[in-house]
Short mmCIF file of C-alpha atoms in Angstrom, two decimals:
data_model
loop_
_atom_site.label_atom_id
_atom_site.label_comp_id
_atom_site.label_asym_id
_atom_site.label_seq_id
_atom_site.Cartn_x
_atom_site.Cartn_y
_atom_site.Cartn_z
CA GLU A 237 -29.73 -52.54 -6.25
CA CYS A 238 -27.86 -52.88 -9.55
CA GLU A 239 -25.33 -55.17 -7.85
CA LYS A 240 -28.12 -57.52 -6.79
CA LEU A 241 -29.37 -57.99 -10.36
CA GLN A 242 -28.06 -60.94 -12.34
CA THR A 243 -28.51 -59.81 -15.95
CA GLU A 244 -27.69 -56.75 -18.03
CA GLU A 245 -31.29 -56.51 -19.12
CA ALA A 246 -32.45 -56.31 -15.52
CA VAL A 247 -29.97 -53.47 -14.83
CA LYS A 248 -31.21 -51.51 -17.87
CA ASN A 249 -34.76 -51.99 -16.77
CA LEU A 250 -33.96 -50.60 -13.30
CA GLN A 251 -32.20 -47.56 -14.81
CA TYR A 252 -35.24 -46.91 -16.98
CA ASN A 253 -37.65 -47.07 -14.07
CA MET A 254 -35.64 -44.92 -11.63
CA PRO A 255 -36.71 -41.49 -13.06
CA ILE A 256 -40.29 -42.71 -13.25
CA ASP A 257 -40.09 -43.83 -9.65
CA PHE A 258 -38.54 -40.42 -8.64
CA ALA A 259 -41.32 -38.52 -10.38
CA ARG A 260 -43.92 -40.75 -8.72
CA ARG A 261 -42.46 -40.01 -5.28
CA VAL A 262 -42.45 -36.25 -6.00
CA VAL A 263 -46.14 -36.47 -6.85
CA GLN A 264 -46.85 -38.59 -3.79
CA GLN A 265 -45.15 -36.05 -1.51
CA LYS A 266 -46.89 -33.18 -3.35
CA LEU A 267 -43.61 -31.22 -3.81
CA PRO A 268 -43.67 -27.96 -5.79
CA THR A 269 -42.54 -28.15 -9.39
CA GLY A 270 -38.87 -27.32 -9.72
CA ILE A 271 -35.34 -28.62 -9.71
CA TYR A 272 -34.30 -30.81 -6.79
CA ARG A 273 -31.23 -32.75 -5.79
CA VAL A 274 -31.15 -36.45 -4.97
CA GLY A 275 -28.65 -37.67 -2.45
CA ALA A 276 -26.42 -40.75 -2.57
CA ASP A 277 -29.11 -42.59 -0.66
CA GLY A 278 -31.64 -41.83 -3.36
CA LYS A 279 -33.59 -39.46 -1.18
CA ILE A 280 -34.71 -36.03 -2.35
CA ILE A 281 -32.76 -33.37 -0.41
CA LEU A 282 -35.22 -30.88 1.08
CA THR A 283 -32.83 -28.62 3.00
CA THR A 284 -32.37 -24.86 2.64
CA GLU A 285 -28.74 -24.19 1.87
CA LEU A 286 -26.12 -22.76 -0.43
CA VAL A 287 -24.37 -25.48 -2.39
CA ASP A 288 -21.08 -25.21 -4.27
CA GLU A 289 -21.81 -26.33 -7.81
CA ASN A 290 -19.01 -26.02 -10.36
CA GLY A 291 -17.32 -23.32 -8.28
CA HIS A 292 -20.46 -21.22 -7.76
CA LEU A 293 -22.81 -21.11 -4.81
CA THR A 294 -26.32 -22.21 -5.78
CA TYR A 295 -29.31 -21.56 -3.56
CA TYR A 296 -31.81 -24.25 -2.64
CA LYS A 297 -34.79 -23.39 -0.48
CA ASN A 298 -36.66 -26.32 1.03
CA GLY A 299 -34.83 -28.45 -1.51
CA ILE A 300 -35.85 -26.56 -4.66
CA LEU A 301 -33.46 -24.49 -6.75
CA THR A 302 -34.62 -20.93 -6.10
CA LYS A 303 -33.91 -18.39 -8.82
CA ASP A 304 -34.03 -14.61 -8.38
CA ALA A 305 -34.40 -14.95 -4.62
CA GLY A 306 -32.74 -11.61 -4.04
CA LEU A 307 -31.05 -10.95 -0.72
CA ILE A 308 -30.88 -13.86 1.69
CA GLU A 309 -29.29 -14.47 5.06
CA TYR A 310 -27.43 -17.72 5.47
CA LYS A 311 -25.35 -18.73 8.48
CA GLY A 312 -24.95 -15.13 9.61
CA ASP A 313 -23.90 -13.74 6.24
CA TYR A 314 -25.81 -12.10 3.41
CA TYR A 315 -25.90 -13.24 -0.22
CA TYR A 316 -27.68 -11.97 -3.30
CA ILE A 317 -29.24 -14.64 -5.51
CA ASP A 318 -29.54 -13.87 -9.22
CA ASP A 319 -31.99 -15.13 -11.84
CA ALA A 320 -29.94 -18.31 -12.28
CA GLY A 321 -30.20 -19.19 -8.63
CA GLN A 322 -26.53 -18.42 -8.02
CA ALA A 323 -25.01 -16.04 -5.46
CA VAL A 324 -23.30 -13.05 -7.06
CA GLU A 325 -19.63 -12.61 -6.23
CA ASN A 326 -16.57 -10.42 -6.76
CA GLY A 327 -18.34 -7.22 -7.59
CA LYS A 328 -20.69 -4.35 -6.91
CA TYR A 329 -24.40 -4.97 -7.36
CA ASP A 330 -27.65 -3.07 -6.98
CA VAL A 331 -29.66 -4.84 -4.32
CA ILE A 332 -33.25 -4.14 -5.26
CA LYS A 333 -34.97 -7.26 -3.95
CA HIS A 334 -33.75 -6.84 -0.40
CA ASN A 335 -36.47 -8.87 1.39
CA ASN A 336 -36.36 -6.34 4.25
CA LEU A 337 -32.96 -7.64 5.31
CA LYS A 338 -31.01 -4.53 4.34
CA PRO A 339 -31.95 -1.16 2.82
CA ALA A 340 -32.10 -1.18 -0.98
CA GLY A 341 -28.92 0.16 -2.56
CA THR A 342 -25.55 -0.72 -4.02
CA TYR A 343 -23.44 -3.27 -2.16
CA ARG A 344 -20.21 -5.18 -2.72
CA PHE A 345 -19.84 -8.96 -2.57
CA ASP A 346 -16.51 -10.72 -2.06
CA GLU A 347 -15.01 -13.77 -3.75
CA ASP A 348 -16.98 -16.00 -1.36
CA ALA A 349 -20.20 -14.21 -2.45
CA LYS A 350 -20.64 -12.71 1.02
CA MET A 351 -21.92 -9.15 1.31
CA ILE A 352 -19.18 -6.78 2.59
CA LEU A 353 -20.65 -4.82 5.49
CA THR A 354 -17.80 -2.50 6.43
CA THR A 355 -17.87 1.29 6.63
CA GLU A 356 -14.93 2.51 4.56
CA LEU A 357 -13.55 4.56 1.70
CA VAL A 358 -12.52 2.29 -1.14
CA GLU A 359 -10.49 3.13 -4.24
CA GLU A 360 -12.09 1.26 -7.11
CA GLU A 361 -10.94 0.40 -10.63
CA ASP A 362 -11.81 3.84 -12.02
CA GLY A 363 -9.40 5.44 -9.53
CA LYS A 364 -12.16 7.15 -7.57
CA LEU A 365 -12.83 6.83 -3.85
CA TYR A 366 -16.23 5.35 -2.96
CA TYR A 367 -17.78 5.58 0.49
CA TYR A 368 -19.70 2.66 1.96
CA ILE A 369 -21.69 2.83 5.19
CA ASP A 370 -22.36 -0.58 6.74
CA GLY A 371 -21.72 -2.02 3.31
CA ARG A 372 -24.09 0.24 1.39
CA LEU A 373 -22.81 2.84 -1.09
CA SER A 374 -23.61 6.28 0.29
CA ASP A 375 -26.19 8.25 -1.72
CA THR A 376 -26.16 11.46 0.34
CA ALA A 377 -23.92 14.50 -0.19
CA ASP A 378 -22.17 14.98 3.14
CA LEU A 379 -18.94 15.83 4.93
CA ILE A 380 -17.37 12.82 6.62
CA LYS A 381 -14.37 12.16 8.81
CA TYR A 382 -12.46 9.01 7.92
CA GLY A 383 -9.38 8.26 9.93
CA GLU A 384 -7.82 11.64 10.69
CA ASP A 385 -9.00 13.28 7.47
CA TYR A 386 -12.18 14.85 6.11
CA TYR A 387 -13.84 14.14 2.77
CA TRP A 388 -16.85 15.49 0.89
CA ILE A 389 -19.02 12.64 -0.39
CA GLN A 390 -21.22 13.30 -3.40
CA GLU A 391 -24.68 11.83 -4.04
CA ASN A 392 -23.16 9.14 -6.27
CA GLY A 393 -21.05 7.92 -3.37
CA THR A 394 -17.72 9.22 -4.68
CA ALA A 395 -15.41 11.57 -2.82
CA LEU A 396 -15.09 15.00 -4.45
CA THR A 397 -11.63 16.06 -5.67
CA ASN A 398 -9.99 19.34 -6.70
CA ALA A 399 -12.90 21.58 -5.78
CA LYS A 400 -14.30 23.99 -3.19
CA ILE A 401 -17.08 23.06 -0.79
CA GLU A 402 -19.42 24.99 1.47
CA VAL A 403 -19.71 23.57 4.97
CA GLY A 404 -22.86 24.50 6.87
CA GLU A 405 -23.52 25.26 10.51
CA GLY A 406 -23.32 22.34 12.93
CA ASP A 407 -21.19 20.19 10.64
CA LEU A 408 -17.90 18.46 11.41
CA LEU A 409 -15.93 21.64 10.56
CA ASP A 410 -16.65 25.31 11.18
CA ALA A 411 -19.09 26.74 8.65
CA GLY A 412 -17.35 28.23 5.65
CA THR A 413 -15.59 27.59 2.35
CA TYR A 414 -12.97 24.84 2.13
CA ARG A 415 -10.88 23.15 -0.56
CA VAL A 416 -10.49 19.45 -1.31
CA GLY A 417 -7.30 18.26 -2.96
CA GLU A 418 -6.49 15.77 -5.66
CA ASP A 419 -6.49 13.02 -3.03
CA ALA A 420 -10.06 14.06 -2.01
CA LYS A 421 -8.95 15.16 1.46
CA VAL A 422 -10.15 18.51 2.80
CA ILE A 423 -7.10 20.80 2.95
CA LEU A 424 -6.72 22.21 6.47
CA THR A 425 -3.57 24.28 6.09
CA THR A 426 -3.12 28.00 6.75
CA GLU A 427 -1.76 29.62 3.60
CA VAL A 428 -2.11 32.22 0.85
CA VAL A 429 -2.80 30.46 -2.46
CA LYS A 430 -2.88 31.74 -6.03
CA GLU A 431 -5.86 30.10 -7.72
CA LYS A 432 -6.93 29.63 -11.34
CA ASP A 433 -8.53 33.09 -11.55
CA GLY A 434 -5.14 34.65 -10.81
CA LYS A 435 -6.22 35.96 -7.41
CA TYR A 436 -4.57 35.18 -4.07
CA TYR A 437 -6.84 33.56 -1.48
CA TYR A 438 -6.23 33.24 2.24
CA TYR A 439 -7.14 30.04 4.08
CA GLU A 440 -6.86 29.73 7.86
CA ASN A 441 -6.89 26.15 9.13
CA GLY A 442 -8.45 25.24 5.80
CA LYS A 443 -11.31 27.76 5.92
CA LEU A 444 -11.43 30.72 3.54
CA GLY A 445 -10.50 33.71 5.73
CA LYS A 446 -12.99 36.32 4.60
CA ASP A 447 -12.46 39.92 5.78
CA ALA A 448 -9.39 38.87 7.77
CA GLY A 449 -7.69 42.24 7.36
CA LEU A 450 -3.92 42.39 7.67
CA ILE A 451 -2.27 38.97 8.05
CA ALA A 452 1.29 37.71 8.25
CA TYR A 453 2.27 34.73 6.10
CA ASN A 454 5.74 33.48 5.15
CA SER A 455 7.48 36.64 6.42
CA ALA A 456 5.20 38.91 4.39
CA TYR A 457 2.03 40.88 5.08
CA TYR A 458 -1.19 40.72 3.08
CA TYR A 459 -4.52 42.50 3.36
CA ILE A 460 -7.48 40.13 3.04
CA THR A 461 -10.80 41.50 1.83
CA ALA A 462 -14.41 40.44 2.45
CA ASN A 463 -14.28 37.72 -0.23
CA GLY A 464 -11.10 36.17 1.14
CA THR A 465 -8.78 37.55 -1.54
CA ALA A 466 -5.63 39.59 -0.98
CA VAL A 467 -5.47 43.11 -2.41
CA THR A 468 -2.88 43.46 -5.18
CA ASN A 469 -1.26 46.35 -7.07
CA LYS A 470 -2.92 48.86 -4.78
CA GLU A 471 -2.25 51.51 -2.17
CA MET A 472 -4.84 51.57 0.58
CA GLU A 473 -5.60 52.75 4.10
CA VAL A 474 -5.20 49.82 6.48
CA GLU A 475 -7.19 50.09 9.67
CA LYS A 476 -7.74 46.41 10.47
CA THR A 477 -4.10 45.69 11.24
CA ASN A 478 -4.68 42.97 13.84
CA GLY A 479 -1.80 44.49 15.80
CA LEU A 480 0.73 43.51 13.15
CA LEU A 481 1.60 47.00 11.83
CA PRO A 482 0.61 50.56 12.73
CA VAL A 483 -2.60 51.88 11.18
CA GLY A 484 -1.69 53.71 7.99
CA THR A 485 -1.51 53.74 4.21
CA TYR A 486 0.38 50.84 2.67
CA ARG A 487 1.22 49.60 -0.80
CA PHE A 488 0.65 46.00 -1.92
CA ASP A 489 2.43 44.49 -4.91
CA LYS A 490 1.19 42.18 -7.69
CA GLU A 491 1.50 39.16 -5.38
CA GLY A 492 -0.42 40.90 -2.61
CA LYS A 493 2.62 41.44 -0.39
CA ALA A 494 2.92 44.70 1.55
CA ASP A 495 5.95 46.76 0.53
CA LEU A 496 7.67 47.57 3.83
CA SER A 497 10.57 49.55 2.46
CA THR A 498 11.54 53.09 3.50
CA GLU A 499 11.74 55.15 0.34
CA LEU A 500 10.55 58.05 -1.76
CA VAL A 501 8.25 56.86 -4.51
CA GLU A 502 6.79 58.75 -7.44
CA GLY A 503 3.02 58.37 -7.39
CA GLU A 504 0.60 58.27 -10.32
CA ASP A 505 0.07 62.03 -9.92
CA GLY A 506 3.78 62.67 -10.43
CA LYS A 507 4.44 63.66 -6.82
CA LEU A 508 7.06 62.08 -4.59
CA TYR A 509 5.62 60.22 -1.61
CA TYR A 510 7.58 59.16 1.44
CA TYR A 511 7.10 55.74 3.04
CA VAL A 512 8.68 54.57 6.30
CA ASN A 513 8.66 50.80 6.85
CA GLY A 514 5.96 50.58 4.22
CA ALA A 515 3.57 53.16 5.73
CA LEU A 516 2.96 56.52 4.12
CA ALA A 517 4.73 59.03 6.36
CA GLU A 518 2.22 61.90 6.48
CA ASP A 519 3.46 65.28 7.80
CA ALA A 520 6.95 63.88 8.37
CA GLY A 521 8.59 67.30 7.95
CA LEU A 522 12.22 67.52 6.95
CA ILE A 523 13.81 64.17 6.11
CA GLU A 524 17.11 62.92 4.78
CA TYR A 525 16.94 60.31 2.02
CA GLU A 526 19.94 59.00 0.06
CA GLY A 527 22.08 62.01 0.97
CA ASN A 528 19.47 64.64 0.11
CA TYR A 529 16.87 66.52 2.11
CA TYR A 530 13.13 66.73 1.42
CA TYR A 531 10.18 68.29 3.17
CA ILE A 532 7.17 65.95 3.56
CA THR A 533 3.73 67.51 3.88
CA ALA A 534 0.49 66.38 5.48
CA ASP A 535 -0.43 64.11 2.55
CA GLY A 536 2.96 62.37 2.62
CA SER A 537 4.26 64.13 -0.52
CA ALA A 538 7.46 66.15 -0.88
CA VAL A 539 7.27 69.89 -1.65
CA THR A 540 8.80 71.02 -4.93
CA SER A 541 9.85 74.27 -6.57
CA THR A 542 9.32 76.44 -3.49
CA THR A 543 11.06 78.37 -0.75
CA MET A 544 9.43 77.91 2.64
CA LEU A 545 9.94 78.32 6.35
CA VAL A 546 10.87 74.94 7.71
CA VAL A 547 9.79 74.58 11.33
CA LYS A 548 9.62 70.79 11.59
CA THR A 549 13.30 70.21 10.97
CA ASN A 550 13.68 66.97 12.95
CA ASN A 551 17.02 68.41 14.15
CA LEU A 552 18.52 68.13 10.68
CA PHE A 553 18.80 71.88 10.13
CA PRO A 554 17.95 75.03 12.10
CA VAL A 555 14.47 76.49 11.72
CA ASP A 556 14.70 78.83 8.76
CA ASN A 557 13.67 79.46 5.17
CA TYR A 558 14.89 76.84 2.70
CA GLU A 559 14.57 76.34 -1.02
CA PHE A 560 13.42 73.07 -2.61
CA GLY A 561 13.97 72.33 -6.30
CA GLU A 562 11.74 70.74 -8.98
CA ASP A 563 12.92 67.30 -7.89
CA GLY A 564 11.95 67.99 -4.25
CA LYS A 565 15.54 68.14 -3.05
CA MET A 566 16.61 70.95 -0.72
CA VAL A 567 18.90 73.37 -2.53
CA ILE A 568 21.91 73.74 -0.26
CA ARG A 569 23.77 76.88 -1.22
CA GLU A 570 26.82 78.34 0.41
CA GLY A 571 27.90 81.98 0.06
CA ILE A 572 26.32 84.71 -2.06
CA TYR A 573 23.66 83.75 -4.59
CA GLU A 574 21.54 86.28 -6.50
CA GLY A 575 22.38 88.97 -3.94
CA TYR A 576 21.66 86.84 -0.87
CA TYR A 577 24.02 85.17 1.53
CA TYR A 578 23.52 81.46 2.32
CA GLU A 579 24.93 79.22 5.04
CA GLY A 580 24.05 75.54 4.93
CA GLY A 581 21.27 76.25 2.47
CA ALA A 582 19.55 78.88 4.65
CA ARG A 583 19.38 82.54 3.63
CA THR A 584 21.29 84.28 6.44
CA ALA A 585 21.73 87.90 7.62
CA ALA A 586 25.34 87.36 8.60
CA GLY A 587 26.54 90.98 8.64
CA LEU A 588 29.95 91.63 7.19
CA VAL A 589 31.39 88.50 5.64
CA LYS A 590 34.47 87.76 3.64
#
């Protein structure tokens, strides 16, 4: 219209009257008060759409700029409109005004302002893993399987790290106590582990192996008690051997490993006790150990400072009376000693001897 006018004054007059004419048409059409757009043809745009304005998507509903609209659906995607009428983008937002489109909660929106609706574990700027279900940050403590691994999700949506968890009946794993590592994955190995309290704990396929009894791990044997810990620095009767060793009395060292040596050991009571392949050898009878001979009684200890009839000789000596010293060693005398004649340590009625 400006091009049709012949004078500058006429152009100025038209420019002055255009806003008045626009306002008059708004009144005539009885449009709600608000901010509208006018197209190149001078017509008021009355569509519902998201419009890119200065690099941000702005929401117009029935032509009017709509502020604080909350969650909207537009062309198959979801957007959250803030109090400026713009769609939020590149971040995590609490969707409170959800307009029954999605459950209220925390959601992420991408650089195009679209709501991200995936189910995934996401490492965020704070280094923590966050779990989203259909786009919404989880708010329930639960065990999940993601990929080939298991994670424990806390009520704030983050995956737990460096801790123990209790898994209940009917969950994804057998009920019991498990560990989660620094990477938040549930540890499913079978191993004996020294923990912060200094105790050794046994885990079988990740689960704390309570009351497991005797177990074999890394070429050693451990005895696991009712709380899942290995006995240490102790001698004990082992009945629950799980077929690994004979039932018997065994010693376990400071690391919980069974001592499987064959040896004579001085006990706390000062007596010498005889162990064969780690087990206390009760009522072993006459034995040879490091070039000496000892007699082992019913409690596994060696006799001392006595002379006795040795019947259970284990074919080491003939049945006879033998003397054992203070150190438990058989005194092997030959010839005449204190008026008696000895052969191979045994007092012998040999008749006339030279």
